[in-house]
CSV table of C-alpha atoms in Angstrom, one decimal:
chain,number,residue,atom,x,y,z
A,1,ALA,CA,5.9,13.4,-14.3
A,2,GLN,CA,6.2,14.4,-10.9
A,3,LYS,CA,4.5,12.0,-8.7
A,4,ILE,CA,4.3,14.1,-5.6
A,5,THR,CA,4.1,18.0,-5.3
A,6,GLN,CA,4.7,20.3,-2.8
A,7,THR,CA,3.7,23.7,-3.9
A,8,GLN,CA,4.8,25.6,-1.0
A,9,PRO,CA,8.8,26.2,-0.6
A,10,GLY,CA,8.5,27.9,2.6
A,11,MET,CA,5.6,28.9,5.2
A,12,PHE,CA,5.3,30.8,8.4
A,13,VAL,CA,3.2,30.6,11.6
A,14,GLN,CA,2.5,31.8,14.7
A,15,GLU,CA,2.9,29.7,17.8
A,16,LYS,CA,0.1,27.8,19.1
A,17,GLU,CA,-1.7,28.6,15.6
A,18,ALA,CA,-2.6,25.5,13.2
A,19,VAL,CA,-1.1,25.2,10.0
A,20,THR,CA,-2.0,23.1,6.5
A,21,LEU,CA,1.2,22.0,4.1
A,22,ASP,CA,-0.1,21.1,0.8
A,23,CYS,CA,0.7,17.7,-1.1
A,24,THR,CA,-0.7,16.3,-4.5
A,25,TYR,CA,0.4,13.1,-5.7
A,26,ASP,CA,-0.2,11.6,-9.1
A,27,THR,CA,-0.7,7.3,-9.5
A,28,SER,CA,-2.9,5.2,-11.3
A,29,ASP,CA,-2.5,2.3,-8.5
A,30,GLN,CA,-5.8,1.7,-6.4
A,31,SER,CA,-3.2,0.5,-3.6
A,32,TYR,CA,-0.6,3.1,-2.4
A,33,GLY,CA,0.4,4.8,0.9
A,34,LEU,CA,1.1,8.5,1.7
A,35,PHE,CA,3.8,9.3,4.5
A,36,TRP,CA,4.8,12.6,6.2
A,37,TYR,CA,8.2,13.0,7.2
A,38,LYS,CA,9.6,15.9,9.3
A,39,GLN,CA,13.4,16.6,8.8
A,40,PRO,CA,14.6,19.2,11.4
A,41,SER,CA,18.3,21.1,10.3
A,42,SER,CA,20.3,18.1,12.5
A,43,GLY,CA,19.2,16.0,9.7
A,44,GLU,CA,17.3,13.2,11.1
A,45,MET,CA,13.8,12.1,9.0
A,46,ILE,CA,11.2,11.5,11.3
A,47,PHE,CA,8.3,9.7,10.3
A,48,LEU,CA,5.0,11.4,11.6
A,49,ILE,CA,1.8,10.2,10.0
A,50,TYR,CA,0.6,7.4,7.1
A,51,GLN,CA,-2.4,7.1,5.0
A,52,GLY,CA,-3.3,4.2,3.0
A,53,SER,CA,-5.4,4.6,-0.1
A,54,TYR,CA,-7.9,2.1,1.2
A,55,ASP,CA,-8.4,4.3,4.6
A,56,GLU,CA,-11.8,5.7,4.8
A,57,GLN,CA,-10.8,7.8,8.0
A,58,ASN,CA,-8.5,10.6,8.1
A,59,ALA,CA,-5.3,9.6,10.1
A,60,THR,CA,-4.4,11.4,13.2
A,61,GLU,CA,-1.2,11.2,15.3
A,62,GLY,CA,-1.2,13.4,18.2
A,63,ARG,CA,-1.3,16.8,16.6
A,64,TYR,CA,-0.8,15.6,13.4
A,65,SER,CA,-3.7,15.2,11.2
A,66,LEU,CA,-3.5,14.0,7.5
A,67,ASN,CA,-6.5,15.7,5.7
A,68,PHE,CA,-7.1,12.9,2.7
A,69,GLN,CA,-8.9,14.0,-0.6
A,70,LYS,CA,-9.0,10.9,-3.0
A,71,ALA,CA,-10.9,12.1,-5.7
A,72,ARG,CA,-8.5,15.4,-5.5
A,73,LYS,CA,-5.4,13.1,-5.0
A,74,SER,CA,-4.4,15.7,-2.1
A,75,ALA,CA,-3.2,14.3,1.2
A,76,ASN,CA,-2.4,17.8,3.2
A,77,LEU,CA,-0.7,17.9,6.7
A,78,VAL,CA,-2.5,19.5,9.4
A,79,ILE,CA,-0.4,20.6,12.5
A,80,SER,CA,-2.3,21.7,15.6
A,81,ALA,CA,-1.2,24.2,18.0
A,82,SER,CA,2.4,25.0,16.3
A,83,GLN,CA,5.2,24.6,18.6
A,84,LEU,CA,8.5,26.2,18.2
A,85,GLY,CA,10.1,22.6,17.8
A,86,ASP,CA,8.1,22.2,14.6
A,87,SER,CA,10.3,24.5,12.9
A,88,ALA,CA,12.0,21.9,10.3
A,89,MET,CA,11.7,20.8,6.7
A,90,TYR,CA,8.5,18.7,5.8
A,91,PHE,CA,8.6,16.0,3.5
A,92,CYS,CA,5.4,14.1,1.6
A,93,ALA,CA,5.8,10.7,0.1
A,94,MET,CA,4.3,8.1,-1.4
A,95,ARG,CA,5.0,4.2,-1.9
A,96,GLU,CA,2.8,2.4,-4.5
A,97,ILE,CA,2.0,-1.1,-3.2
A,98,GLY,CA,3.1,-4.1,-5.4
A,99,ASN,CA,5.3,-1.5,-7.2
A,100,THR,CA,9.3,-1.8,-6.7
A,101,ASP,CA,9.8,-0.5,-3.0
A,102,LYS,CA,10.4,3.2,-3.7
A,103,LEU,CA,9.2,6.0,-1.4
A,104,ILE,CA,8.8,8.9,-3.8
A,105,PHE,CA,9.5,12.2,-2.1
A,106,GLY,CA,7.8,15.6,-2.9
A,107,THR,CA,10.6,18.7,-2.8
A,108,GLY,CA,9.6,19.4,0.7
A,109,THR,CA,8.3,22.7,2.7
A,110,ARG,CA,10.2,24.5,5.0
A,111,LEU,CA,7.9,25.5,8.1
A,112,GLN,CA,9.0,28.4,10.3
A,113,VAL,CA,7.2,28.8,13.6
A,114,PHE,CA,7.5,32.1,15.3
A,115,PRO,CA,6.8,33.4,18.9
B,1,ASP,CA,16.3,8.8,19.9
B,2,THR,CA,16.5,7.1,16.7
B,3,GLU,CA,15.6,3.0,16.2
B,4,VAL,CA,18.4,3.3,13.3
B,5,THR,CA,21.6,4.1,14.3
B,6,GLN,CA,24.1,5.6,11.9
B,7,THR,CA,27.9,5.9,12.0
B,8,PRO,CA,29.7,8.3,12.0
B,9,LYS,CA,27.9,11.4,12.2
B,10,HIS,CA,30.5,13.2,10.4
B,11,LEU,CA,33.0,12.0,8.2
B,12,VAL,CA,35.6,14.1,5.9
B,13,MET,CA,37.7,12.2,3.7
B,14,GLY,CA,40.2,12.9,0.6
B,15,MET,CA,39.3,11.4,-3.0
B,16,THR,CA,41.8,8.6,-2.7
B,17,ASN,CA,40.8,7.5,0.7
B,18,LYS,CA,38.4,4.4,1.7
B,19,LYS,CA,36.0,4.4,4.5
B,20,SER,CA,32.9,3.0,5.2
B,21,LEU,CA,29.4,4.1,6.5
B,22,LYS,CA,27.5,1.8,9.2
B,23,CYS,CA,23.8,1.6,10.0
B,24,GLU,CA,22.3,-0.6,12.4
B,25,GLN,CA,19.0,-1.3,13.2
B,26,HIS,CA,17.3,-3.8,15.7
B,27,MET,CA,13.6,-3.7,15.2
B,28,GLY,CA,13.7,-6.9,13.2
B,29,HIS,CA,12.9,-5.1,9.9
B,30,ARG,CA,13.8,-7.2,7.0
B,31,ALA,CA,14.4,-4.2,4.4
B,32,MET,CA,17.2,-1.7,4.7
B,33,TYR,CA,18.0,1.2,2.5
B,34,TRP,CA,20.7,4.1,1.5
B,35,TYR,CA,19.8,7.4,0.5
B,36,LYS,CA,21.5,10.4,-0.8
B,37,GLN,CA,20.3,13.8,0.1
B,38,LYS,CA,21.9,17.0,-1.4
B,39,ALA,CA,21.1,20.6,0.6
B,40,LYS,CA,17.4,21.8,0.1
B,41,LYS,CA,16.4,18.7,-1.9
B,42,PRO,CA,14.3,15.4,-0.8
B,43,PRO,CA,16.4,12.3,-0.3
B,44,GLU,CA,17.4,9.8,-3.4
B,45,LEU,CA,17.3,6.2,-3.2
B,46,MET,CA,20.7,4.4,-3.7
B,47,PHE,CA,20.1,0.8,-2.8
B,48,VAL,CA,17.5,-1.7,-1.3
B,49,TYR,CA,18.2,-4.7,0.7
B,50,SER,CA,15.7,-7.2,1.2
B,51,TYR,CA,16.3,-10.0,3.5
B,52,GLU,CA,20.2,-9.0,3.3
B,53,LYS,CA,20.1,-9.4,-0.6
B,54,LEU,CA,20.4,-6.5,-2.9
B,55,SER,CA,17.1,-6.0,-4.4
B,56,ILE,CA,17.5,-2.5,-6.2
B,57,ASN,CA,20.4,-0.4,-7.4
B,58,GLU,CA,19.6,2.9,-8.6
B,59,SER,CA,22.1,3.0,-11.0
B,60,VAL,CA,24.9,4.2,-8.4
B,61,PRO,CA,28.4,4.7,-9.3
B,62,SER,CA,30.7,1.8,-8.5
B,63,ARG,CA,32.7,4.1,-6.1
B,64,PHE,CA,29.6,3.3,-3.5
B,65,SER,CA,29.6,-0.3,-2.5
B,66,PRO,CA,26.7,-1.6,-0.4
B,67,GLU,CA,27.1,-4.6,2.2
B,68,CYS,CA,24.6,-6.6,4.2
B,69,PRO,CA,26.4,-8.4,6.7
B,70,ASN,CA,23.5,-9.6,8.4
B,71,SER,CA,19.4,-8.4,9.0
B,72,SER,CA,20.5,-5.6,11.6
B,73,LEU,CA,23.4,-4.1,9.9
B,74,LEU,CA,24.3,-2.3,6.4
B,75,ASN,CA,27.3,-1.0,5.3
B,76,LEU,CA,28.5,1.3,2.4
B,77,HIS,CA,32.1,1.2,1.5
B,78,LEU,CA,33.3,4.5,-0.5
B,79,HIS,CA,36.4,4.7,-2.5
B,80,ALA,CA,37.8,7.1,-4.7
B,81,LEU,CA,34.8,9.6,-4.2
B,82,GLN,CA,34.3,12.9,-5.7
B,83,PRO,CA,33.5,16.2,-4.5
B,84,GLU,CA,29.9,16.2,-5.8
B,85,ASP,CA,29.4,12.9,-3.9
B,86,SER,CA,29.3,15.3,-0.6
B,87,ALA,CA,26.1,14.7,0.9
B,88,LEU,CA,23.9,13.6,3.9
B,89,TYR,CA,23.8,9.8,3.8
B,90,LEU,CA,20.7,8.2,5.3
B,91,CYS,CA,20.0,4.7,6.4
B,92,ALA,CA,16.5,3.5,6.7
B,93,SER,CA,14.4,0.4,7.5
B,94,SER,CA,11.4,-1.2,7.4
B,95,GLN,CA,9.4,-4.3,8.3
B,96,GLU,CA,9.0,-5.5,4.7
B,97,VAL,CA,9.9,-4.4,1.2
B,98,ALA,CA,6.4,-4.6,0.1
B,99,GLY,CA,3.5,-3.0,1.6
B,100,VAL,CA,2.8,0.3,3.2
B,101,GLN,CA,5.0,0.0,6.5
B,102,PRO,CA,6.8,3.4,7.1
B,103,GLN,CA,10.6,3.6,6.7
B,104,HIS,CA,12.2,4.8,9.8
B,105,PHE,CA,15.6,6.9,9.2
B,106,GLY,CA,18.8,7.1,11.3
B,107,ASP,CA,20.2,10.5,12.0
B,108,GLY,CA,22.6,10.2,9.0
B,109,THR,CA,25.9,10.5,8.5
B,110,ARG,CA,27.4,14.0,6.7
B,111,LEU,CA,30.0,13.3,4.2
B,112,SER,CA,32.3,16.0,2.9
B,113,ILE,CA,34.7,14.9,-0.2
B,114,LEU,CA,38.0,17.3,0.1
């Protein structure tokens, strides 16, 4: 069963606009962590933001925020004021705490920011 | 600049060659990882080291041989690879194996097998 689902293979957004990248997950564990990574064409995986299953507040890091809806099992990434440099592949990932140490990735969303 | 350094950035090798990929981190992390990533796909976990001991091998073929000489270094020895092994190889580290600390990745090594 797919544990992390990213339904948007590609997204376009105009510079300075906000964009939401969708992520839903499936787990029966109570303790887990959700992560978003950015991968430019150069290949590096850049950690963006983290949300713990027990965190009541949505995580924020600069222009990135995570819209965490636990009951819906969704962890959408919101990028505000998009920049051309935001063009990249974005991966949502989950780690189930106490389980084997595996970071489970979604299939990714390619974001393209246009002027 | 990433805090996980991988060398080389690019590697082209024949199927009979022996080469090694290197990964180094100086963040005091005790868990280190190797991933393989094919084009337009997410990374796939290959190996996990915790406190310099191999804790996970995701049924990786023996032509890939990991080594963790110390807590800062992780190597991946390659021998008799196949064309389908051409991919981006990513190294990552995290504070511990358990818990929810993020994994920090290097820039990767782009490997091409002729």
